[in-house]
Short mmCIF file of C-alpha atoms in Angstrom, two decimals:
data_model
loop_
_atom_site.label_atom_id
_atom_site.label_comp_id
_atom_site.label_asym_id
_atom_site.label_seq_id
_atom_site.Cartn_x
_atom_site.Cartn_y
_atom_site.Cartn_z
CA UNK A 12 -11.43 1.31 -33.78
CA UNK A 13 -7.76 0.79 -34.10
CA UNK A 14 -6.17 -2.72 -32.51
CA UNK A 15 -2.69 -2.04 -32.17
CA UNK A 16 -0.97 -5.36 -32.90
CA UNK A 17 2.74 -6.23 -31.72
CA UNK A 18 4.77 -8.65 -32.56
CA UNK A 19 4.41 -10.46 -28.61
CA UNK A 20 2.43 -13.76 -29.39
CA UNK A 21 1.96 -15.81 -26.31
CA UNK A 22 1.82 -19.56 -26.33
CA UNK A 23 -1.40 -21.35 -26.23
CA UNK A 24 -2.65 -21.77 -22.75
CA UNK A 25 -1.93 -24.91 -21.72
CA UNK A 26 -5.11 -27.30 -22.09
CA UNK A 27 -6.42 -24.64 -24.78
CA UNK A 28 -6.60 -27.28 -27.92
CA UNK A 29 -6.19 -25.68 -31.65
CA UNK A 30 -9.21 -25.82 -33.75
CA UNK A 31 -9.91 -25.62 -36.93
CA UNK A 32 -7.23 -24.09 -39.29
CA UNK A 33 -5.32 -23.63 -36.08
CA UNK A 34 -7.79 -21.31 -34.36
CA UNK A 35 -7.24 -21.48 -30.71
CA UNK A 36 -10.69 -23.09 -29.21
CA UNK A 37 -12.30 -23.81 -25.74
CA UNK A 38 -14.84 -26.49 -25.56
CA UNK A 39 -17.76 -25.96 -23.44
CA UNK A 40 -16.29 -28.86 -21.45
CA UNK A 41 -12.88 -27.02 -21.17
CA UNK A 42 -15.01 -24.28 -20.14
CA UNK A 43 -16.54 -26.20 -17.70
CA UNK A 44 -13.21 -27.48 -16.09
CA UNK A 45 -11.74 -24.05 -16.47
CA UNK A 46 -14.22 -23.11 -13.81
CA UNK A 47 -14.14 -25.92 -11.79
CA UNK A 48 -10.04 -25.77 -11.20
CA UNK A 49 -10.63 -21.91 -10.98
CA UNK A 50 -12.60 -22.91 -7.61
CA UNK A 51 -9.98 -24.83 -6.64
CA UNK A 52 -7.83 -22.08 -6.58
CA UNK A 53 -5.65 -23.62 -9.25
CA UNK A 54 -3.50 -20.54 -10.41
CA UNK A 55 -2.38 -22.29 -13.80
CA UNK A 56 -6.27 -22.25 -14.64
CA UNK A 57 -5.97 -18.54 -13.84
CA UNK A 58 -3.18 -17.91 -16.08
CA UNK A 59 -4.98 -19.87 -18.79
CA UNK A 60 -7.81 -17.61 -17.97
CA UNK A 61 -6.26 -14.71 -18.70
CA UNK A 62 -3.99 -15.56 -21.54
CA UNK A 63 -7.68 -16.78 -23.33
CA UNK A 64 -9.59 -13.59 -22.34
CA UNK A 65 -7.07 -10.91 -21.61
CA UNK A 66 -7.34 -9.52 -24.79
CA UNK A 67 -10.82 -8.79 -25.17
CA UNK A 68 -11.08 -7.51 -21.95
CA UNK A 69 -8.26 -4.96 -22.65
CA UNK A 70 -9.47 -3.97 -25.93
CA UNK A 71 -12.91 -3.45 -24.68
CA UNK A 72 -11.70 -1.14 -21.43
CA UNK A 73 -9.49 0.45 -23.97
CA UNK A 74 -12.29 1.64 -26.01
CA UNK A 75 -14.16 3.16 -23.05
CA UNK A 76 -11.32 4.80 -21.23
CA UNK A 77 -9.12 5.60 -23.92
CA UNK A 78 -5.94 4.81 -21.48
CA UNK A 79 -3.89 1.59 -21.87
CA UNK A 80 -2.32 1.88 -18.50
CA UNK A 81 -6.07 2.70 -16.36
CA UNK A 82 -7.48 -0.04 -18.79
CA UNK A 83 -4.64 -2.54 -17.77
CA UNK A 84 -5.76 -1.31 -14.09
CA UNK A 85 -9.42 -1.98 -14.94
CA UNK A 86 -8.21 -5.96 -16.25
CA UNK A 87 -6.69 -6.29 -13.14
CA UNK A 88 -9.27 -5.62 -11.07
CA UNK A 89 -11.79 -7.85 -13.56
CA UNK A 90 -9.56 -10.65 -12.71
CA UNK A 91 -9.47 -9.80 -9.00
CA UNK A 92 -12.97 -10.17 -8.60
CA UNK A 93 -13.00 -13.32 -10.76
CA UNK A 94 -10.27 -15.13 -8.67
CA UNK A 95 -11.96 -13.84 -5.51
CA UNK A 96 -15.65 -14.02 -6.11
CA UNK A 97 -15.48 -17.48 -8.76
CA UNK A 98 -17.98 -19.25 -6.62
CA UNK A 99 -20.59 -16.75 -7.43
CA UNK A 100 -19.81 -16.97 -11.25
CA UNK A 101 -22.72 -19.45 -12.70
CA UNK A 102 -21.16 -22.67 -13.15
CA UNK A 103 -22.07 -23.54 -17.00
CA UNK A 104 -20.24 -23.20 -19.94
CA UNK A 105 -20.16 -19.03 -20.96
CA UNK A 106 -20.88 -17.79 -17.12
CA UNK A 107 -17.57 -17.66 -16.37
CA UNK A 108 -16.29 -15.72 -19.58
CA UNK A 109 -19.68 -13.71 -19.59
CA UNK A 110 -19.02 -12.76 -16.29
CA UNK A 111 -15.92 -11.28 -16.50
CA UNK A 112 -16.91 -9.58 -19.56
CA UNK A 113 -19.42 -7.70 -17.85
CA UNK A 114 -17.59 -7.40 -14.59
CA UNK A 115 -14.57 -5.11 -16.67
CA UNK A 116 -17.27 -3.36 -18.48
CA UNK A 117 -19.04 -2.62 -15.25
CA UNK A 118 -15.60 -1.66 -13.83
CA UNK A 119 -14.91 0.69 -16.62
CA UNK A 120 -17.83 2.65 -16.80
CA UNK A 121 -17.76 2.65 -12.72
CA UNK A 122 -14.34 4.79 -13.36
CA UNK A 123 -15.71 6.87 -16.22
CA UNK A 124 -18.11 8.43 -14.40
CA UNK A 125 -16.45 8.46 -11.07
CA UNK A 126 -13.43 10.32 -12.80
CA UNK A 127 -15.52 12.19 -14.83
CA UNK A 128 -14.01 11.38 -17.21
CA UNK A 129 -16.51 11.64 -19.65
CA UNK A 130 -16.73 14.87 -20.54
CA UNK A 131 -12.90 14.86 -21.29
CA UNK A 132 -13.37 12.26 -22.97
CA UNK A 133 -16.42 14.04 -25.15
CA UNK A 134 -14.34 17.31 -25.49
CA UNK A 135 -11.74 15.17 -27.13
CA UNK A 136 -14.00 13.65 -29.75
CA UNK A 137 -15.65 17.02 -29.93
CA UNK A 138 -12.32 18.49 -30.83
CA UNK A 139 -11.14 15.96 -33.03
CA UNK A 140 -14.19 14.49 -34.27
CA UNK A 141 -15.38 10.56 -34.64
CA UNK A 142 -12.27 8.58 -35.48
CA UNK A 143 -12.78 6.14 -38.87
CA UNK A 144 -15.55 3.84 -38.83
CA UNK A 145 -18.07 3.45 -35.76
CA UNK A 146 -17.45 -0.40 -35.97
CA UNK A 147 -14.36 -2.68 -35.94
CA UNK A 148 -11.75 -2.57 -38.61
CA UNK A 149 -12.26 -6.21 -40.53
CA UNK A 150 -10.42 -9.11 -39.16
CA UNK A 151 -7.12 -9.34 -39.96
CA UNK A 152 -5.55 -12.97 -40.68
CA UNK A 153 -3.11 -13.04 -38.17
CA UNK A 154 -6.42 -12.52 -35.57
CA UNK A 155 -7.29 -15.17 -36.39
CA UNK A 156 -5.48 -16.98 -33.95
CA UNK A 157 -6.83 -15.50 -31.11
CA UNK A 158 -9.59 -17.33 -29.29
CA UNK A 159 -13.29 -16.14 -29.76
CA UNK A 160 -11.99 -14.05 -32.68
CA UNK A 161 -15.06 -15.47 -34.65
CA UNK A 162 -17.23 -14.60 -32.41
CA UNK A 163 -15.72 -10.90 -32.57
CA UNK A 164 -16.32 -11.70 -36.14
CA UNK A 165 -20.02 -12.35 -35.58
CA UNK A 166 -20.53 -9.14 -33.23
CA UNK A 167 -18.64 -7.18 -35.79
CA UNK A 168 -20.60 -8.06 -38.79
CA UNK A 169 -23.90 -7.61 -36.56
CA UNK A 170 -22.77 -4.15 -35.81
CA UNK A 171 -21.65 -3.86 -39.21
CA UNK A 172 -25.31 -4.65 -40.87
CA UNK A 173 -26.79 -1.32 -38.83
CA UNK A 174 -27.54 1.69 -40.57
CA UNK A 175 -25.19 3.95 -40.30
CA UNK A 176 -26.82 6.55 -37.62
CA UNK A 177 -27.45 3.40 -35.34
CA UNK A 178 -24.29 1.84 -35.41
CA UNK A 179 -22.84 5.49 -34.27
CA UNK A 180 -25.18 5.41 -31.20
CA UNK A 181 -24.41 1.98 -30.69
CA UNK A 182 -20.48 2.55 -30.63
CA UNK A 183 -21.26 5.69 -28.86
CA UNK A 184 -23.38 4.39 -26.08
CA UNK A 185 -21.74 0.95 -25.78
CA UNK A 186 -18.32 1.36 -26.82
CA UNK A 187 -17.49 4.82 -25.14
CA UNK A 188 -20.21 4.85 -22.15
CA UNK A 189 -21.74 7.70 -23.32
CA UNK A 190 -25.39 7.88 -21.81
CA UNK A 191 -28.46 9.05 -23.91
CA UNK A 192 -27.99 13.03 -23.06
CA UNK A 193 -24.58 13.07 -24.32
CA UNK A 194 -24.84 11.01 -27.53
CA UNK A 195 -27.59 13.76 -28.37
CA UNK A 196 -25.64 16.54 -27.26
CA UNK A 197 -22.52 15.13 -29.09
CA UNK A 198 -24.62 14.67 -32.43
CA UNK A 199 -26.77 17.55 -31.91
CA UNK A 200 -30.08 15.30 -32.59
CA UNK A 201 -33.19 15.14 -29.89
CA UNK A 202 -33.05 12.56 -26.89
CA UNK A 203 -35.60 10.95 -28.66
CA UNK A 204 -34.20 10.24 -31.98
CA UNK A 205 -31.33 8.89 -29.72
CA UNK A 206 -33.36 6.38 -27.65
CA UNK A 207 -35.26 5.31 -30.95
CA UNK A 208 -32.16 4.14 -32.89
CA UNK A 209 -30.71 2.54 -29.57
CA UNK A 210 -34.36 0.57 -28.73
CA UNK A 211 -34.33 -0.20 -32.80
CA UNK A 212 -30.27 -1.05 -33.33
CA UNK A 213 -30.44 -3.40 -30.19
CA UNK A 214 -33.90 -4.76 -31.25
CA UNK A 215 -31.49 -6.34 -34.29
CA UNK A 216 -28.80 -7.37 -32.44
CA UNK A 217 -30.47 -9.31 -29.62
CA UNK A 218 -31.48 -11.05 -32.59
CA UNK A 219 -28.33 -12.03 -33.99
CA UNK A 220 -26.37 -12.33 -30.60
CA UNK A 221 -29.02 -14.28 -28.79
CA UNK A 222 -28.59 -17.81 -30.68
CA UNK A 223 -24.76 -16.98 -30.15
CA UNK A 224 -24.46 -19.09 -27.04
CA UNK A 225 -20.84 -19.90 -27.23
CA UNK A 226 -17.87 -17.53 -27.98
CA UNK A 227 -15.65 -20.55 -27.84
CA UNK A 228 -16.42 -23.26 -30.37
CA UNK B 14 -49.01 5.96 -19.28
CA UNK B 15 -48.20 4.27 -15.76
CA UNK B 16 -44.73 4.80 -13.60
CA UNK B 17 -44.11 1.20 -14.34
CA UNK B 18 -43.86 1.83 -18.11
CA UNK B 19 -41.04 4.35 -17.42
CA UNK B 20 -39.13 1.03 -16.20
CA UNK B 21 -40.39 -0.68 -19.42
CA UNK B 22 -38.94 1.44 -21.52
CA UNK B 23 -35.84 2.07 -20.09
CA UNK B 24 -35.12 -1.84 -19.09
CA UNK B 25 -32.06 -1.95 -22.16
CA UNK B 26 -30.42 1.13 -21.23
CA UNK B 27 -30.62 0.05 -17.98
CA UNK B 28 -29.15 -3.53 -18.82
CA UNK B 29 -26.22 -1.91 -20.62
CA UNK B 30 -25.37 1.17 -18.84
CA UNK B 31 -26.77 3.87 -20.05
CA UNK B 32 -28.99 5.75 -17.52
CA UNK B 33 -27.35 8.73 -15.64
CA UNK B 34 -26.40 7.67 -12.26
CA UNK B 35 -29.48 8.80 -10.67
CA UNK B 36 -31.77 7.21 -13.03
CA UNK B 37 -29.27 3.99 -12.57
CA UNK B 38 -29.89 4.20 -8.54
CA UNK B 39 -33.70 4.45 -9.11
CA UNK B 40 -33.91 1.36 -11.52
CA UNK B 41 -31.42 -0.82 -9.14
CA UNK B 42 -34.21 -0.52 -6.47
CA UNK B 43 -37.30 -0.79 -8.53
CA UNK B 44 -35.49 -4.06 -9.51
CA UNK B 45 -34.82 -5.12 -6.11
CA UNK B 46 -38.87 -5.09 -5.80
CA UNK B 47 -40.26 -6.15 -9.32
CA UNK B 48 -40.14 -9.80 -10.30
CA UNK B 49 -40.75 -8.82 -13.87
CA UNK B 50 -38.45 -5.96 -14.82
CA UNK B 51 -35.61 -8.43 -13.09
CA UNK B 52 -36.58 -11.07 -15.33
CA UNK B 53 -36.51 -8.76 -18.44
CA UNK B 54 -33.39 -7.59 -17.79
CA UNK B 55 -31.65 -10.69 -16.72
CA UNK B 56 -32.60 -11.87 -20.40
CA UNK B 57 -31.19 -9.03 -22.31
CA UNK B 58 -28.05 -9.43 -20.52
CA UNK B 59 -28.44 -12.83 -21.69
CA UNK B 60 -29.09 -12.03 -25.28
CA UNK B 61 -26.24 -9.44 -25.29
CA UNK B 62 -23.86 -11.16 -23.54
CA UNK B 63 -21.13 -11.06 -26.27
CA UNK B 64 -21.63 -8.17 -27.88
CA UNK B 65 -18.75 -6.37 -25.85
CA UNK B 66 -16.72 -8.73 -27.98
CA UNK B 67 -17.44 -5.92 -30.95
CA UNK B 68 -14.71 -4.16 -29.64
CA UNK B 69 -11.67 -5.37 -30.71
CA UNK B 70 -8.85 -7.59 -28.71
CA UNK B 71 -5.95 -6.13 -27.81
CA UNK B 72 -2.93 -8.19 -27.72
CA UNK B 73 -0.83 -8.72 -24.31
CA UNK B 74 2.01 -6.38 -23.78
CA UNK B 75 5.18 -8.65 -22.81
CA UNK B 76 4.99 -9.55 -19.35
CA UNK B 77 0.96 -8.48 -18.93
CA UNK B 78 0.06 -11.67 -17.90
CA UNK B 79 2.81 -12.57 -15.81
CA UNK B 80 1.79 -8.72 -14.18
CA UNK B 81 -1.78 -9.87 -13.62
CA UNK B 82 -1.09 -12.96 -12.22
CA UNK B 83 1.07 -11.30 -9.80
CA UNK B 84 -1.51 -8.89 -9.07
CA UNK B 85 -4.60 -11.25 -8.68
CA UNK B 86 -2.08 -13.45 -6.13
CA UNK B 87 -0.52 -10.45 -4.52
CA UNK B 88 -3.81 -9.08 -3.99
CA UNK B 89 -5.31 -12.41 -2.64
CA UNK B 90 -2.88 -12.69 -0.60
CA UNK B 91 -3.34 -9.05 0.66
CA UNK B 92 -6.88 -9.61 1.65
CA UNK B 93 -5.91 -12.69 3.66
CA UNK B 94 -3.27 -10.70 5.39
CA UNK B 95 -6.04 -7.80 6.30
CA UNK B 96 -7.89 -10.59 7.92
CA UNK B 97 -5.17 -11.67 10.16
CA UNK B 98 -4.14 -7.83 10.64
CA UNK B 99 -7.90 -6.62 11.70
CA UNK B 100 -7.96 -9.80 14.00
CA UNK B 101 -4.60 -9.01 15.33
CA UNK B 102 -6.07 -5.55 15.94
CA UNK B 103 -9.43 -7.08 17.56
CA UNK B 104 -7.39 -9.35 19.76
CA UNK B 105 -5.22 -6.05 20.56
CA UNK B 106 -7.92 -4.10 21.02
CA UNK B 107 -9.58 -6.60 23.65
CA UNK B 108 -5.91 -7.03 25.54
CA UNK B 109 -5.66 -3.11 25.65
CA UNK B 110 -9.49 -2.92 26.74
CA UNK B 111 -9.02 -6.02 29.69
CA UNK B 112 -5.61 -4.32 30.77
CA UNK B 113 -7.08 -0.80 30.71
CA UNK B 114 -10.52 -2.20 33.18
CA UNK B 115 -7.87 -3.95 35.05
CA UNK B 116 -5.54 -1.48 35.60
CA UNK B 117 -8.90 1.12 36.76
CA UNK B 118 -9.74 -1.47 39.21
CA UNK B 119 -6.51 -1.79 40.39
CA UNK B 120 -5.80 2.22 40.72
CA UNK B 121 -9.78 1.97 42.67
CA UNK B 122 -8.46 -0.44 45.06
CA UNK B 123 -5.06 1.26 45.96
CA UNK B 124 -6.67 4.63 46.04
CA UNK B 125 -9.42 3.19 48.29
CA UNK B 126 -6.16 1.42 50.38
CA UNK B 127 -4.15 4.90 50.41
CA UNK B 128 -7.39 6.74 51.86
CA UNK B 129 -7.38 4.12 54.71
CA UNK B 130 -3.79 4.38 55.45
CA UNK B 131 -4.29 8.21 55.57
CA UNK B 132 -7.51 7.99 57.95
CA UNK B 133 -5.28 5.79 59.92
CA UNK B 134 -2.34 7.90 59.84
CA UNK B 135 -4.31 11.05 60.77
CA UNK B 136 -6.15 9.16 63.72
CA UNK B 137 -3.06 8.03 65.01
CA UNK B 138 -1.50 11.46 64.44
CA UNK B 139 -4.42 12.81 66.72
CA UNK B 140 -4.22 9.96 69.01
CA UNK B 141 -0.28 10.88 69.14
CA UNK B 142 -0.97 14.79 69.67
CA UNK B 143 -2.91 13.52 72.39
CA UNK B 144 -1.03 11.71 74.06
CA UNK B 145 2.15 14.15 73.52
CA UNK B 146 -0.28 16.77 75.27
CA UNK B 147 -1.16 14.65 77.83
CA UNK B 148 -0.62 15.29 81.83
CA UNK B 149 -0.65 11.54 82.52
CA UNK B 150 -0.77 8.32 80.57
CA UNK B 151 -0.90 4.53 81.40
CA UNK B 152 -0.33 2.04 79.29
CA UNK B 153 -0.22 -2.29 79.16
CA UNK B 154 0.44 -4.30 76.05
CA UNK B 155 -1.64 -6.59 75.19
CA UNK B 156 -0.10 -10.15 73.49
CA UNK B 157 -2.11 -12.89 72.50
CA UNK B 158 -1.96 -15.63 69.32
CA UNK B 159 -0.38 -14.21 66.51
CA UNK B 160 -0.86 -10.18 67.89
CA UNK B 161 0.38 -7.58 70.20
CA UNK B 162 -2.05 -4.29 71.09
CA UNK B 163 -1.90 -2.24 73.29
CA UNK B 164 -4.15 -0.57 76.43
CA UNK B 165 -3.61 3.35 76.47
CA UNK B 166 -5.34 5.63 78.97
CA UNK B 167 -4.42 9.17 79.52
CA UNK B 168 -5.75 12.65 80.68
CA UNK B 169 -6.31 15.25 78.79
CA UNK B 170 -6.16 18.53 80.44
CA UNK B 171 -7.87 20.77 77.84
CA UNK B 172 -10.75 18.96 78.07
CA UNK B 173 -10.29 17.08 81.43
CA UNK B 174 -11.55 13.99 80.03
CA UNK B 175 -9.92 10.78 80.07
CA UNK B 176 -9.73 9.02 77.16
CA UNK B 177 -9.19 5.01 76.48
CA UNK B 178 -7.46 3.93 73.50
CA UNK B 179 -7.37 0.14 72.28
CA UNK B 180 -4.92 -0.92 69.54
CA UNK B 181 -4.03 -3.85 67.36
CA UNK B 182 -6.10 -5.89 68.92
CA UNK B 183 -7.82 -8.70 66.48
CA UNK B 184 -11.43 -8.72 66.37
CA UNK B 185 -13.15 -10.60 69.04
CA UNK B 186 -14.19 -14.08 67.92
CA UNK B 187 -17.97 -14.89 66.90
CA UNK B 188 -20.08 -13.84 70.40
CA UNK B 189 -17.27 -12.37 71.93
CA UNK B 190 -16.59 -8.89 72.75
CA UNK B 191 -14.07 -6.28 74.79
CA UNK B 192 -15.35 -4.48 77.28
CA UNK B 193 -13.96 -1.72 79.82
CA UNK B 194 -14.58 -1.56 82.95
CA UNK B 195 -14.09 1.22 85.56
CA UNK B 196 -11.98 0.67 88.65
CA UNK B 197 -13.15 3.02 91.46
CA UNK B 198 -13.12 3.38 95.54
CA UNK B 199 -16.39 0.96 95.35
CA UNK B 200 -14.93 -1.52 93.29
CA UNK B 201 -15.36 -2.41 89.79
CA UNK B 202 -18.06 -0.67 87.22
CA UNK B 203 -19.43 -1.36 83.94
CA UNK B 204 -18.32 0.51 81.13
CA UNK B 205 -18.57 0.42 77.24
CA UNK B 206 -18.24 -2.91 74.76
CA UNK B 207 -15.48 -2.07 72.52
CA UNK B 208 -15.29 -3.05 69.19
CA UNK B 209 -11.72 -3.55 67.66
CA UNK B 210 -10.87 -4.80 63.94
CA UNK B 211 -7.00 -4.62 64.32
CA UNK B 212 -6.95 -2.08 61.54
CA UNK B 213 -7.38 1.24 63.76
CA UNK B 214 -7.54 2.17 66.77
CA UNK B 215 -10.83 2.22 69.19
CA UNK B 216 -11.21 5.84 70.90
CA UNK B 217 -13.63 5.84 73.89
CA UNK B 218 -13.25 9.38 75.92
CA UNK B 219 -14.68 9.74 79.95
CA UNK B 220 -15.11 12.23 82.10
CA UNK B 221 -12.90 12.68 84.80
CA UNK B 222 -15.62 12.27 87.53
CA UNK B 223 -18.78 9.65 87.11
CA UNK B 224 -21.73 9.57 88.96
CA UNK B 225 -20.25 6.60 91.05
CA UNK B 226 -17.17 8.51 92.50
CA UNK B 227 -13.81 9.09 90.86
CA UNK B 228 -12.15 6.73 88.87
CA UNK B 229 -8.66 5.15 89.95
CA UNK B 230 -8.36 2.48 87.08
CA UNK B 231 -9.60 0.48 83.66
CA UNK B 232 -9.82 -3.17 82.98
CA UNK B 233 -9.99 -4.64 79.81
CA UNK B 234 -11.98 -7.66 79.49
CA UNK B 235 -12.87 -10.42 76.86
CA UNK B 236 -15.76 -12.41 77.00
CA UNK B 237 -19.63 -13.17 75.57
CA UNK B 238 -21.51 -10.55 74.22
CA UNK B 239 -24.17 -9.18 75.55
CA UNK B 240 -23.34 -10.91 79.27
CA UNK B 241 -24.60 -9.42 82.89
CA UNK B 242 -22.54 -6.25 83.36
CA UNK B 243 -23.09 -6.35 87.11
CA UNK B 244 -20.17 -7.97 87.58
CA UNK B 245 -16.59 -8.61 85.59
CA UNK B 246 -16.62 -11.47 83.46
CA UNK B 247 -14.39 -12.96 80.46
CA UNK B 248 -10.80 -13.00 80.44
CA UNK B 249 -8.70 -10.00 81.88
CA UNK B 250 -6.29 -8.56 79.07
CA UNK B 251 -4.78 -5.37 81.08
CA UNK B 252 -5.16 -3.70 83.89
CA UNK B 253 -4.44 -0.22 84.48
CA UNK B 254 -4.18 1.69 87.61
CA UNK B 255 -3.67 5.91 87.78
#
């Protein structure tokens, strides 16, 4: 799962503090008020917002459409909805990020399968086969600056501690929006051996990811 | 196995996408009506809220934020602008609607005005062809507050009939009414009330004998409704004599 890194590294956000070996952190207070000035339509909270979550939101509509410029359009859109809809995002300290998490992942499935894209998408990997490792390259230390990156650490290392044959459904189903019928088609294994290492590889991970209540420390 | 346990078992792929779209639209509305599959699935969004974090960040391009920003504002401000546009094009629509219903009433009303200018036209054009035609004709105006009518009586030779024409003439006040009378050798007769609105003319036609003796004249009267017709009453208007 290449990142492609440049050499463009924004500011912190203004009111983002540095943490610990000058990790970029959000309190769950700074959370809190992130939300609060969002609802007041305060558009330096939104370009704090998106400075602090940008990334991950990019990287993870990247992964499922495979198109920087219709993932950028995806981002856009998460943000949209935020900006618009922020008095329905639950006002406590990971709703707001949690929401727009699952908003762009929502949003990039939603054009997936409305572009069809998917079975493009699975003659490509059919023709070129899986690309590396299922599961996130290790962090890198200049990622380390970029807020939540230990949680992405956490997530990766949960991912990481899968057998093998789960963490490929896992990336498959989660990471590409594959649904169950096509991971078996594209690995040539029963429905049933697909929806048993999903029900057992997310079994584990609610298990690590539940007590992770905070991507921001 | 029950059709609820079909829902059981497919509450995570439901919570993270992975049904085909009509299994998705079957679970959205069993979830609209179970308490319990909601519940489930609220938590495993919950417990898996960060786990699209395992895909890696990518960093902002140059100028991305600055783009989004735009976009999210622009966008914004879009949606405000529909508003006003789709109220602009209620309020339009409503102008356009009360001009259009008022316009129709107004075309009803001059078309309903032009037919009783032509009814008038054509009775006067009769009254005129008449008249042109006619052997003999006698006529009086009539003046009075604020009008000027006329008193027209003619032969008609075709039909030998005498005919009595009132014009212009206001309608008689509240109890009032005109009313003809005959002058012959024996003095004068009764004849017909006439009713005039000043809009067209009244048309009474007589034969040229009665069963009283020939006639030699008319009167036109004013004067209560509905009064003894033995003898003239009201106020004279005209008086016409052959």
């Amino acid at each position: 799962m290449p990142a492609a890194r440049s050499d463009f590294n924004p500011p912190p956000p203004h009111g983002i503090p540095t943490g610990r070996a000058g990790t970029p952190a959000l309190s769950a207070t700074q959370a809190l008020s992130l939300h609060a000035r969002l609802v007041a339509r305060d558009e330096r909270a939104l370009a704090e917002l998106i400075e602090v979550i940008a990334p991950w939101l990019l990287g993870m509509a990247q992964a499922l459409l495979s198109d920087p410029d219709e993932a950028e359009e995806v981002v856009q859109e998460a943000f949209t909805i935020v900006w618009t809809r922020i008095g329905q995002v639950p006002d406590e300290p990971r709703g707001l990020l949690a929401w727009a998490l699952r908003t762009t992942r929502n949003r990039a499935i939603d054009r997936l399968r409305s572009r069809k894209r998917r079975d493009r998408k699975a003659a490509h990997v059919a023709a070129n086969g899986m690309e590396g490792e299922p599961v996130a390259e290790a962090a890198e230390p200049n990622e380390a600056g970029t807020p939540g990156w230990h949680v992405h650490q956490t997530v990766h290392a949960a991912l990481e501690a899968l057998p093998q044959e789960q963490q490929v459904v896992v990336w498959l189903a989660y990471f590409q929006g594959l649904t169950r019928t096509q991971i078996a088609d594209r690995l040539g294994i029963p429905i049933g051996t697909v929806k048993t290492r999903l029900r057992l590889a997310f079994d584990k991970l609610r298990l690590v990811l539940a007590p992770l209540k905070d991507w921001i420390v | 196995m029950t059709p609820h346990d079909w829902y059981v078992d497919n509450r995570l792929a439901f919570a993270t996408r992975m049904l085909e779209r009509k299994e998705e639209s079957l679970f959205a509305n069993h979830l609209s009506r179970c308490e319990e599959c909601r519940t489930a699935v609220a938590q495993l969004e919950r417990d898996l809220t960060w786990l699209p974090m395992g895909a890696a960040p990518v960093p902002l391009r140059p100028g991305l934020t600055h783009d989004l920003m735009q976009g999210v504002l622009r966008r914004g401000r879009t949606r405000w602008w529909q508003w006003i546009t789709a109220l602009a094009a209620a309020a339009a629509l409503v102008v356009a609607l009360a001009v259009w219903t008022e316009t129709r009433r107004e075309i009803g009303s001059l078309r309903s005005a032009l037919e009783a200018r032509q009814g008038r036209l054509r009775a006067t054009e009769d009254s005129l062809s008449a008249i042109l035609g006619a052997e003999r004709v006698l006529q009086e105006t009539v003046r009075g507050p604020g009008y000027e009518g006329g008193f027209l009586l003619f032969y008609d030779q075709d039909t030998q009939r005498w005919n009595v024409v009132v014009h212009d003439l206001p309608p008689a006040r509240a109890g009032e009414a005109y009313r003809l009378w005959f002058v012959t050798d024996r003095g004068l007769l009764p004849g017909p009330e006439l009713r005039a609105n000043g809009q067209r003319p009244t048309f009474l036609t007589l034969s040229a004998t009665g069963p009283t003796g020939d006639f030699v004249g008319a009167v036109l009267t004013v004067g209560p409704a509905g009064a003894p017709s033995d003898r003239p009453h009201g106020v004279e208007l005209a008086r016409l004599k052959f």
